[in-house]
Short mmCIF file of C-alpha atoms and ligand atoms in Angstrom, two decimals:
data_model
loop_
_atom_site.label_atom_id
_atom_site.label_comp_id
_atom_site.label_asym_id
_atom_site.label_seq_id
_atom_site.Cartn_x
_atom_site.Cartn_y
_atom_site.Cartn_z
CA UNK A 1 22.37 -4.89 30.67
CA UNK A 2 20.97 -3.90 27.48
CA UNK A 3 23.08 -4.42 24.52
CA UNK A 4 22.47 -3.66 20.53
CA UNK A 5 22.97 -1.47 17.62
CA UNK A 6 24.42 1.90 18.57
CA UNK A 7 24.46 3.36 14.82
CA UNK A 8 23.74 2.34 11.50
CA UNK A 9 25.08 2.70 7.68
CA UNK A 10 23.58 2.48 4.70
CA UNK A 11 25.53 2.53 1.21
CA UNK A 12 24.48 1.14 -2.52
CA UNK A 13 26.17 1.81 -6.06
CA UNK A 14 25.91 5.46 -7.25
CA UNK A 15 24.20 3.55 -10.38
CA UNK A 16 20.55 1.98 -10.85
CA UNK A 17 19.14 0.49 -13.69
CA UNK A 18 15.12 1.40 -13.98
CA UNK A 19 13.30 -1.65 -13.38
CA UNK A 20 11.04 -0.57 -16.28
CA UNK A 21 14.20 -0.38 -18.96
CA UNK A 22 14.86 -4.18 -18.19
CA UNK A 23 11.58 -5.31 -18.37
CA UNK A 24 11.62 -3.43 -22.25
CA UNK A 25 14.52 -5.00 -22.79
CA UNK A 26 14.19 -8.46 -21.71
CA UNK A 27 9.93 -8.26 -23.27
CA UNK A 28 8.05 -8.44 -19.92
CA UNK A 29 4.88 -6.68 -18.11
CA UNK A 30 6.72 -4.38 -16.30
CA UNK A 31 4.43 -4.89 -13.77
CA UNK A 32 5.63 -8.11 -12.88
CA UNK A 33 8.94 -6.64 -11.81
CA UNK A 34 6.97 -3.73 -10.25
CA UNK A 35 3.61 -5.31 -8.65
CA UNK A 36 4.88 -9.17 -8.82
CA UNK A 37 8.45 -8.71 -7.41
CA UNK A 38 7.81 -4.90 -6.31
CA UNK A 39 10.89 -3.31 -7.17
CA UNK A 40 11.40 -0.42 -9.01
CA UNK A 41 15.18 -0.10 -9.35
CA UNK A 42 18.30 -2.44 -9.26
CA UNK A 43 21.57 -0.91 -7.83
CA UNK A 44 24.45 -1.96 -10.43
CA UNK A 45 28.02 -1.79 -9.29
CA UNK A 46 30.31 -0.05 -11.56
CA UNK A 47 33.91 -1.76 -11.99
CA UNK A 48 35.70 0.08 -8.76
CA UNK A 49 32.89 -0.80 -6.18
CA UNK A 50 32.34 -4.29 -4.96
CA UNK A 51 31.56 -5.82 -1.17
CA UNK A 52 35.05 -4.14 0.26
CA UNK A 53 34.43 -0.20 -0.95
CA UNK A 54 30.13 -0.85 0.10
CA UNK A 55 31.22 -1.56 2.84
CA UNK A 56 33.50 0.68 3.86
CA UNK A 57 31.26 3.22 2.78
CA UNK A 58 28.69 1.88 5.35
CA UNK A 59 31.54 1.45 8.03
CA UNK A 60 32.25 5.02 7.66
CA UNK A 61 28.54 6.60 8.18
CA UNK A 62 27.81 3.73 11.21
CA UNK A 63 31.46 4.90 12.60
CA UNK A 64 30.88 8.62 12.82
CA UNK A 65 30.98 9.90 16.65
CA UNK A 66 32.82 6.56 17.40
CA UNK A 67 36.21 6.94 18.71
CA UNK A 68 37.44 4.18 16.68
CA UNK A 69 39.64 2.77 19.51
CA UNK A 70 36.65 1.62 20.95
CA UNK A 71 35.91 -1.12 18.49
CA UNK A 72 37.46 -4.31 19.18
CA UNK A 73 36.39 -6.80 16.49
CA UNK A 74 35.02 -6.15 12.69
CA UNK A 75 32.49 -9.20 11.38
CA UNK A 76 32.33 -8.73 7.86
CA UNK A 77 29.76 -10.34 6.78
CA UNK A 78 29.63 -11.37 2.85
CA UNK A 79 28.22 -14.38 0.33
CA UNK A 80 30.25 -12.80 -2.83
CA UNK A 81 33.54 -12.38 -1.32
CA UNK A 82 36.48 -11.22 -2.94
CA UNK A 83 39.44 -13.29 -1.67
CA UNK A 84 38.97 -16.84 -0.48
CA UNK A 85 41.70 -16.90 2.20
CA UNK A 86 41.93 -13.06 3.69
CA UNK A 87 38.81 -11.65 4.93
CA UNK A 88 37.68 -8.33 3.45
CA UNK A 89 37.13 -6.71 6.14
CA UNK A 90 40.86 -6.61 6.55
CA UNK A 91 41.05 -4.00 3.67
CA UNK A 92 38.01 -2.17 5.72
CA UNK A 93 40.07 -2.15 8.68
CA UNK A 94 43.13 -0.34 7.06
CA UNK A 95 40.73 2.14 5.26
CA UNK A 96 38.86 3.16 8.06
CA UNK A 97 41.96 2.96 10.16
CA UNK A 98 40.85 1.30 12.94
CA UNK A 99 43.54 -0.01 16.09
CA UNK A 100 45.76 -3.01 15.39
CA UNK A 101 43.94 -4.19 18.55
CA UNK A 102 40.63 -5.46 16.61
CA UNK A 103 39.35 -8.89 15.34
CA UNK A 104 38.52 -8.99 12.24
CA UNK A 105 37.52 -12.09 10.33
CA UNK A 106 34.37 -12.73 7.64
CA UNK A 107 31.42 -14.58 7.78
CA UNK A 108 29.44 -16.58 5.29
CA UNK A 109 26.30 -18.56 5.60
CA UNK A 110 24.34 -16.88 2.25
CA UNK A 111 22.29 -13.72 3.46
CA UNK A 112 22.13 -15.38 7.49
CA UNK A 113 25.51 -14.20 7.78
CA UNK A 114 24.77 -11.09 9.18
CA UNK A 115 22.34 -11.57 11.47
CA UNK A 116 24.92 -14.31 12.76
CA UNK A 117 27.45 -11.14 12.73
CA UNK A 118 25.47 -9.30 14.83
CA UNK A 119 24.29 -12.62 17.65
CA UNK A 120 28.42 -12.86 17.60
CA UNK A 121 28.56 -9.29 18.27
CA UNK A 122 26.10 -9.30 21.04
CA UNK A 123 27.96 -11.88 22.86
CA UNK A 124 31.59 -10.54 22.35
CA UNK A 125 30.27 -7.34 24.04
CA UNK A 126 28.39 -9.09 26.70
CA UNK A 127 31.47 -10.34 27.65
CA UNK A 128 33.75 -7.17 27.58
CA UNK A 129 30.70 -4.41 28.18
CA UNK A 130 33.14 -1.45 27.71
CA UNK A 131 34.12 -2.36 23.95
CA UNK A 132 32.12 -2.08 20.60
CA UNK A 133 32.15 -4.32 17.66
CA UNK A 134 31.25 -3.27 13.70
CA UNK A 135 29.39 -5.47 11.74
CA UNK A 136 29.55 -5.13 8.39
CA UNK A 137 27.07 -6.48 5.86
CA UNK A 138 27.73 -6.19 2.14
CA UNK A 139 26.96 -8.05 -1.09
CA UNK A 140 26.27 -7.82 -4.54
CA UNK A 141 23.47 -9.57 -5.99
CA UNK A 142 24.25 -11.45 -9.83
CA UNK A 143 22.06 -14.02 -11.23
CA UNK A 144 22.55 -13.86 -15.11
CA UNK A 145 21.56 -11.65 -18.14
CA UNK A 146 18.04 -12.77 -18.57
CA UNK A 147 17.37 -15.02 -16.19
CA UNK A 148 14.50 -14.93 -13.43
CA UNK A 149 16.72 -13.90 -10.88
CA UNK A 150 17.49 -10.58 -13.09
CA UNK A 151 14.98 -8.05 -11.90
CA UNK A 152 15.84 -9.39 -8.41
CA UNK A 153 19.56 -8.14 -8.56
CA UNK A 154 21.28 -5.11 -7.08
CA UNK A 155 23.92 -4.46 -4.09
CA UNK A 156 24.36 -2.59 -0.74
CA UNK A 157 26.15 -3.09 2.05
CA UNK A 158 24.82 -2.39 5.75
CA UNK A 159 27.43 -1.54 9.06
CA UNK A 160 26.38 -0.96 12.63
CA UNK A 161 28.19 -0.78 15.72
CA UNK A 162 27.10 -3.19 18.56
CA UNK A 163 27.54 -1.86 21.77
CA UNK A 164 26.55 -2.04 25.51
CA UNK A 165 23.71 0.97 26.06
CA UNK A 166 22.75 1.22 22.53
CA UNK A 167 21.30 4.65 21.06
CA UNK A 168 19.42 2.89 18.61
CA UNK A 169 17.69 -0.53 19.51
CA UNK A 170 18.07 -2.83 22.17
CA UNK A 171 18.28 -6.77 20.95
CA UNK A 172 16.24 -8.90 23.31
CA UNK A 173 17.79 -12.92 24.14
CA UNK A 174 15.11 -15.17 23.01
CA UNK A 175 15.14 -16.23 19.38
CA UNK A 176 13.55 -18.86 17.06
CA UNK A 177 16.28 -20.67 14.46
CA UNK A 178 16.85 -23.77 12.32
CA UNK A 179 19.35 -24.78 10.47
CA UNK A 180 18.33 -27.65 7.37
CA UNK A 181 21.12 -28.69 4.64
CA UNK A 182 19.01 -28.72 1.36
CA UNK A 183 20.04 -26.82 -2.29
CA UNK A 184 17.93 -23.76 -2.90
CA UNK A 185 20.44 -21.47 -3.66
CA UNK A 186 24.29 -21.57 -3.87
CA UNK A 187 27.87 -20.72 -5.54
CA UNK A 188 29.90 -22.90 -6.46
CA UNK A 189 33.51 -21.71 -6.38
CA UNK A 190 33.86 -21.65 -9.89
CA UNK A 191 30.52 -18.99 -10.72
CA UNK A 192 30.04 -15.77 -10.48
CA UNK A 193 26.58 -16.70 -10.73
CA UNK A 194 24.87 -18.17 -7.80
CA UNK A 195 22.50 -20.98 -8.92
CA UNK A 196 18.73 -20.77 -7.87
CA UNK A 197 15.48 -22.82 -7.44
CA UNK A 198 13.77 -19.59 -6.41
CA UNK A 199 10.41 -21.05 -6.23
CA UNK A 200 12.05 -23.75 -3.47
CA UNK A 201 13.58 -21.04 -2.18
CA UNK A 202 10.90 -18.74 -1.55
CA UNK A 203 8.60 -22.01 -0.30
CA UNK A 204 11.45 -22.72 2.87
CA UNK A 205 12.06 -19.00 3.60
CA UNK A 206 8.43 -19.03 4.32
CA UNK A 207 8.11 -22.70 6.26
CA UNK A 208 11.22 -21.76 8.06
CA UNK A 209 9.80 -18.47 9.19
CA UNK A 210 6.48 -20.03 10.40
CA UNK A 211 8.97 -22.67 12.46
CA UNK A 212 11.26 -19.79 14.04
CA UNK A 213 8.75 -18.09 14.84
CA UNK A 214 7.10 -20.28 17.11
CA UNK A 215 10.39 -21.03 18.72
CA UNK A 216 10.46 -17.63 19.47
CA UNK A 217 6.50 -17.41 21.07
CA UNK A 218 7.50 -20.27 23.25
CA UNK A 219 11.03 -18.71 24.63
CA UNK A 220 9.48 -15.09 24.35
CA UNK A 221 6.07 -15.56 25.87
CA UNK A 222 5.36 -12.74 23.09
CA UNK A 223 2.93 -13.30 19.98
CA UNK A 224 2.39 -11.11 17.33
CA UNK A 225 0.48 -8.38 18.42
CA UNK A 226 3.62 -7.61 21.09
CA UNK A 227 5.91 -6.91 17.97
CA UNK A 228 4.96 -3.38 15.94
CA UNK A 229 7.01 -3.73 12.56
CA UNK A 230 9.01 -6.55 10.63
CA UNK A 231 12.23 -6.97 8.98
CA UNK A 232 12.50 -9.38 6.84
CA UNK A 233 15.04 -10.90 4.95
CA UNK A 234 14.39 -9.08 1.43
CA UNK A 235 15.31 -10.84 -1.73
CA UNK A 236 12.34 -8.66 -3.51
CA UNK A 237 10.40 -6.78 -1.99
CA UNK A 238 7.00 -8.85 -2.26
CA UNK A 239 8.87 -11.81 -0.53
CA UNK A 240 8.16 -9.79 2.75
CA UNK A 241 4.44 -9.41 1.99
CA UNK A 242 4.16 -12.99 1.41
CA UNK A 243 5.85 -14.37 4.38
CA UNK A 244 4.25 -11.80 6.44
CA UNK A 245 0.63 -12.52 4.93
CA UNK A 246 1.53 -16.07 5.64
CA UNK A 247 2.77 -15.10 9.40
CA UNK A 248 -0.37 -13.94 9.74
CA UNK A 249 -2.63 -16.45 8.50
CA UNK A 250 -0.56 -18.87 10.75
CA UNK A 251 -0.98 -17.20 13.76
CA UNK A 252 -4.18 -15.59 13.69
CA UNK A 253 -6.33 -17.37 11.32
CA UNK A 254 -6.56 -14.44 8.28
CA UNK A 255 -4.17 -12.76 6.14
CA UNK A 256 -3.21 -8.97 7.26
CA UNK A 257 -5.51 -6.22 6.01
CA UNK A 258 -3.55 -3.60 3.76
CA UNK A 259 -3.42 -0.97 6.53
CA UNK A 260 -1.42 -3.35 8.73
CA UNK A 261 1.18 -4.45 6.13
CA UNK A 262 1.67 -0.90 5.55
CA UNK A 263 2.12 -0.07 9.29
CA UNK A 264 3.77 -3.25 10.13
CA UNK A 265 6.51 -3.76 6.68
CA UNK A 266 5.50 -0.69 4.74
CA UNK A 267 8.65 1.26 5.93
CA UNK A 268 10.95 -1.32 5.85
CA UNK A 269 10.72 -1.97 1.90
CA UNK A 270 11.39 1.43 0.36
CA UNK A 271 15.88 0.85 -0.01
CA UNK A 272 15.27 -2.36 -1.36
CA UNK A 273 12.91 -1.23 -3.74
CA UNK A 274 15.73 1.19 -4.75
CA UNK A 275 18.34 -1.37 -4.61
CA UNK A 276 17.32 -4.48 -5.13
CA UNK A 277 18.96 -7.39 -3.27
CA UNK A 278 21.67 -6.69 -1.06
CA UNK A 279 21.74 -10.94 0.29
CA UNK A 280 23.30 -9.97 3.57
CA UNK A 281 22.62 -6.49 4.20
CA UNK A 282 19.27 -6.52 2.96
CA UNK A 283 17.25 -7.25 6.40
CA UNK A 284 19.21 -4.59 7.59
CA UNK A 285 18.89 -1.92 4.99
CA UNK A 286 15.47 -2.86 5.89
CA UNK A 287 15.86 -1.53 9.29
CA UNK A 288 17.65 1.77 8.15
CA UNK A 289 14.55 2.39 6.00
CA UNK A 290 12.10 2.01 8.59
CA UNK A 291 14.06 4.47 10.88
CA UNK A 292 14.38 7.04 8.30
CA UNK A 293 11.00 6.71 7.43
CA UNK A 294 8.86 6.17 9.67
CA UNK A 295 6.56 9.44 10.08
CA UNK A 296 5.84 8.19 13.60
CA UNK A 297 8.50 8.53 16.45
CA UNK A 298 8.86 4.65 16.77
CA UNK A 299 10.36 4.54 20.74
CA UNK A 300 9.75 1.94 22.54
CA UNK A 301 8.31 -0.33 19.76
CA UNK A 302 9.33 -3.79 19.17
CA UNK A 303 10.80 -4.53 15.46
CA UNK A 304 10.89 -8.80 14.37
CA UNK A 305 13.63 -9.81 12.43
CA UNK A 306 13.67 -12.72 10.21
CA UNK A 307 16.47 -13.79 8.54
CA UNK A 308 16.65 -16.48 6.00
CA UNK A 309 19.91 -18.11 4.66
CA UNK A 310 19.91 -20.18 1.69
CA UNK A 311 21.15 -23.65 2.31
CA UNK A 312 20.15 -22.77 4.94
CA UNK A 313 19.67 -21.40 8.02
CA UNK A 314 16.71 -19.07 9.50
CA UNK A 315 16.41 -16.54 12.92
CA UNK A 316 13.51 -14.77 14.02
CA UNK A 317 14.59 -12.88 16.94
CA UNK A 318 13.25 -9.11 18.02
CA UNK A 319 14.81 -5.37 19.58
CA UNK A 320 13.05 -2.66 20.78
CA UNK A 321 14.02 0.99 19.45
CA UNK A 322 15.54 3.28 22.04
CA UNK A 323 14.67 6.33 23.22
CA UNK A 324 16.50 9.31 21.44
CA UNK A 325 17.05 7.17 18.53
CA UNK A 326 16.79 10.12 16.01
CA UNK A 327 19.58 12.22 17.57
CA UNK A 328 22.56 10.40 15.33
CA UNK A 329 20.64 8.35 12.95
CA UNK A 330 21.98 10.22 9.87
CA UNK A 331 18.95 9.87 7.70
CA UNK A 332 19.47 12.77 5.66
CA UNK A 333 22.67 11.51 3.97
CA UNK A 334 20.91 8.34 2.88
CA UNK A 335 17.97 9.80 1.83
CA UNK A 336 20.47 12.30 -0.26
CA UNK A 337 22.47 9.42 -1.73
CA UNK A 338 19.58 7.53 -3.00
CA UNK A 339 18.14 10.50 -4.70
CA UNK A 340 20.96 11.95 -6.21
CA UNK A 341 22.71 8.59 -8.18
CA UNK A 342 23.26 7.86 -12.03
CA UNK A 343 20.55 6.16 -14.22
CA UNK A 344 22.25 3.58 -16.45
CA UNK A 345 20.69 2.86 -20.03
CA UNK A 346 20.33 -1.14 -20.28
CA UNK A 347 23.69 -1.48 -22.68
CA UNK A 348 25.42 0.60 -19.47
CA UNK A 349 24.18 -1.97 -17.01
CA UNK A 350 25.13 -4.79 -19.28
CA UNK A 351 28.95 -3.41 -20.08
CA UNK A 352 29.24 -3.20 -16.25
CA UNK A 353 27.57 -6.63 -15.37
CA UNK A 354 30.39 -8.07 -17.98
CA UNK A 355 33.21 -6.30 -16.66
CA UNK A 356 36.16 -8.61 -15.93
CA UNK A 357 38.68 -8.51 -13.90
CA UNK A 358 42.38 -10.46 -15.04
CA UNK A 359 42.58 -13.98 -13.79
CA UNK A 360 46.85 -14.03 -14.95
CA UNK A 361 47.98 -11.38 -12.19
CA UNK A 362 48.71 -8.68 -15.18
CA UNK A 363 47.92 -5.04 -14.29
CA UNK A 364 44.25 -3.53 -14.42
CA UNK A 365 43.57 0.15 -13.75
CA UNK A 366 40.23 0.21 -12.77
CA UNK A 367 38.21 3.12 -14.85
CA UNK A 368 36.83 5.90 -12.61
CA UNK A 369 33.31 6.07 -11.50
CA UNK A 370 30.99 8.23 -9.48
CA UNK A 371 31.42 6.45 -6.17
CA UNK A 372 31.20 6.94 -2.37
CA UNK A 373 34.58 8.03 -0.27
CA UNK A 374 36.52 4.53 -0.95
CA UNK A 375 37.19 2.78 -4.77
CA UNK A 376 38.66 0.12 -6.01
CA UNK A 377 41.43 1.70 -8.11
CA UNK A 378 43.48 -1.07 -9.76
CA UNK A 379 44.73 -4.74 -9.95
CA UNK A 380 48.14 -5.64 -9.69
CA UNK A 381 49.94 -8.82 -8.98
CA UNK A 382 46.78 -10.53 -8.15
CA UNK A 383 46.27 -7.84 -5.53
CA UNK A 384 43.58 -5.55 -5.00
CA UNK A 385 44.19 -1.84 -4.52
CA UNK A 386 41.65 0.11 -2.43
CA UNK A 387 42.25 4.26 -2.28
CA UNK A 388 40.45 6.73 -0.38
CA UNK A 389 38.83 9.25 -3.31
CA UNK A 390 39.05 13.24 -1.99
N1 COA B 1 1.46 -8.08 -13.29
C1 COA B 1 1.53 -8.26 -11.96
N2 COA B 1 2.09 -9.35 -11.38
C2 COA B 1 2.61 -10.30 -12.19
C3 COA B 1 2.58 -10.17 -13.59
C4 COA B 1 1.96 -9.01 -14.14
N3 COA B 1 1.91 -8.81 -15.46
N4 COA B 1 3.16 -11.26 -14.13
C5 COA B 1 3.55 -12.05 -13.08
N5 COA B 1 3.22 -11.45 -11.92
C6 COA B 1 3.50 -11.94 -10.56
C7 COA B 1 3.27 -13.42 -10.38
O1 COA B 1 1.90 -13.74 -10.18
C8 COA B 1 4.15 -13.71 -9.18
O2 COA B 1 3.49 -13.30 -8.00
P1 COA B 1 2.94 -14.40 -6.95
O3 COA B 1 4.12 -15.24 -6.55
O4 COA B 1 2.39 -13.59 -5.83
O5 COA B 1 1.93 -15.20 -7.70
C9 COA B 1 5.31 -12.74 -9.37
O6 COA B 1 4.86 -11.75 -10.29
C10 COA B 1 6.56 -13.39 -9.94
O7 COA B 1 6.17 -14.08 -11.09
P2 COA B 1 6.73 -15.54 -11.40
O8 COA B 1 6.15 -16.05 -12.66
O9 COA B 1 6.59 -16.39 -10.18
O10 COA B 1 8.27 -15.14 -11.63
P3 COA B 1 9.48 -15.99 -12.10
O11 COA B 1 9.21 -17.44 -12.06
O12 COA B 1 9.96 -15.42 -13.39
O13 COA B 1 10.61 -15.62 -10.98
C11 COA B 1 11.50 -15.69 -8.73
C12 COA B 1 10.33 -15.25 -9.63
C13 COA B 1 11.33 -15.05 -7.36
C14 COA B 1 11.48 -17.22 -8.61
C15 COA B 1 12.82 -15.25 -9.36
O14 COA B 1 12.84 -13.85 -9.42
C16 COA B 1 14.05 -15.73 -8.61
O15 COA B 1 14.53 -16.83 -8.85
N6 COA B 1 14.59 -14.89 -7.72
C17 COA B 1 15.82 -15.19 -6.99
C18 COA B 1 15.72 -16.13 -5.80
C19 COA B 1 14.90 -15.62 -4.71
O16 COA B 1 14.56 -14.47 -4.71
N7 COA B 1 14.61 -16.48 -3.69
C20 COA B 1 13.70 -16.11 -2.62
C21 COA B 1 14.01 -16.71 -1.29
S1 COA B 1 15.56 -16.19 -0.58
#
């Protein structure tokens, strides 16, 4: 039985900051955020979005043509959560307005969360083949005004339906992972601002990669010239060429010429580039770009993921894109979206980045903002209040 994603959403703010204006601003080469990091633009969430409304905006694309008493459990998967005892996809639930019959519960393990979501998934449906579960995906990305992290920020949330004869890729068994306690990047309860050793960081996501992948190779059979393209975890956009020049080097002796990277991760950068990092969701966004754009029909090709969880925990595991997979993909509204959203001058970005919520339980109305289909519109009583806008 084949099971795996049957659709897939894709939502970020309706607001980017130019990667260029913060690099004026904060006095650096722009081309360190553009070449160095490789990002051109960092999605910035305006006071009525956070994790719930992205991703109930990426619920509702990854829903459409889903009767949605077919879906039997929602894994919401989120590091920057908004409640610490009721899981947000329990606000997703009521706006979407799924059955009463449905788990929902969230998951957290830094930016492996969803790719834990979706191994969950897999086996929830292998056991009950009739029945579909949505994983949700969403974060937003702070590290501090002017700190190294900065050009690195941005949001996005990612929702796919896992189902039994999947329209869009089938997810094969075998799999590489480790799991290591060690402090490269965390939260404590009390931030808003995760703390980083992003050097560390980036030197494990890479060691852990090389490890999980030959996990996989021995389980799989399958080296790397039996997998096409690569999603990576993406907490820039160069992070991918590194780990994948390094992939490279490690199993064949010699870094990747440029035509390969471009065939093999090319695609799979462009959202993030847009966004910056969405922790969670960002492997997968990487997925929805290389279906959308992907000039060739990619059918029967094998995609590697590799997902790396500060703290931390690391899967390299692999699906292979089904036949048809264009019919429903619903490119064209997430190509529109990203082209058509608000450019914020760097004293915008900042006045949003700063934007606080009451800790006393005294009543907020949220300002309005250009946003997707779902907002949040006020605080009350230390409760949040999600509406449906038009
Ligand atoms: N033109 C082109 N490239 C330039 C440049 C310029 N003018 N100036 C610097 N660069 C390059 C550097 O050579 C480096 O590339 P390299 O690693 O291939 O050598 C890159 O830009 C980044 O520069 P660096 O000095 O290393 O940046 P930094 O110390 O200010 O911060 C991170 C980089 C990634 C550590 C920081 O953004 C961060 O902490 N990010 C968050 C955590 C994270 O992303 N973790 C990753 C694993 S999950």
């Amino acid at each position: 039985m084949k099971i795996g994603l049957d659709s897939i959403g894709f939502y970020t703010s309706r607001y980017y900051l130019d990667i260029e204006e913060l690099a004026r601003a904060r006095c650096v080469d722009a081309a360190k955020y553009k070449v160095g990091l490789g990002q051109n633009r960092m999605s910035v969430a305006p006071p009525s979005e956070d994790p719930v409304t992205l991703g109930a905006n990426a619920a509702l694309q990854a829903l459409e043509g889903t009767p949605r008493e077919d879906i039997a459990a929602l894994l919401f998967a989120t590091e920057t959560s908004v409640d610490q005892s009721k899981a947000g996809g329990i606000y997703i639930h009521r706006l979407l307005d799924l059955p009463s019959r449905c788990r929902v519960v969230e998951l957290k393990q830094a930016c492996y969360g969803s790719t834990a979501a979706v191994q969950f998934a897999v086996a929830l449906v292998a056991r009950e083949p009739s029945s579909k579960v949505l994983v949700v995906a969403s974060d937003i990305s702070r590290y501090g005004l002017g700190s190294p992290g900065e050009p690195t920020q941005g949001c996005g949330a990612v929702a796919m339906v896992v189902s039994a004869k999947p329209r869009l890729l089938a997810i094969e068994p075998e799999h590489g992972v480790h799991t290591e306690e060690v402090m490269d990047f965390w939260r404590p309860n009390y931030r808003q601002e995760a703390v980083v050793d992003g050097k560390y960081s980036a030197r494990l996501y890479t060691q852990v990669l090389l490890e999980t992948f030959e996990q996989y190779k021995r389980e799989s059979g399958r080296g790397l010239g039996d997998i096409q393209h690569f999603c990576y975890h993406l907490p820039f956009s160069r992070m991918a060429e590194k780990a994948h020049a390094a992939l490279h080097k490690a199993q064949l002796g010699a870094a990747p010429g440029s035509k390969t990277l471009q065939v093999q991760i090319g695609d799979t950068l462009h959202y993030n580039r847009q966004t910056g990092n969405s922790y969670s969701a960002a492997i997968y966004a990487g997925l929805a770009s290389l279906l959308d754009r992907s000039e060739q029909p990619l059918e029967g090709r094998r995609v590697g993921f590799y997902s790396y969880g500060s703290g931390c925990v690391g899967e390299f595991f692999s699906g292979v894109v089904q036949p048809g997979y264009r019919r429903d993909l619903g490119s064209a509204a997430r190509l529109e979206m990203l082209s058509s959203r608000n450019a914020l001058s760097i004293e915008g970005y900042e006045a949003m980045f700063n934007y606080a919520i009451p800790t006393d339980g005294s009543f907020l109305e949220i300002p309005i903002h250009d946003v997707g289909r779902f907002r949040l519109a006020a605080i009350r009583d230390h409760k949040r209040i999600y509406e449906a806008v038009n």
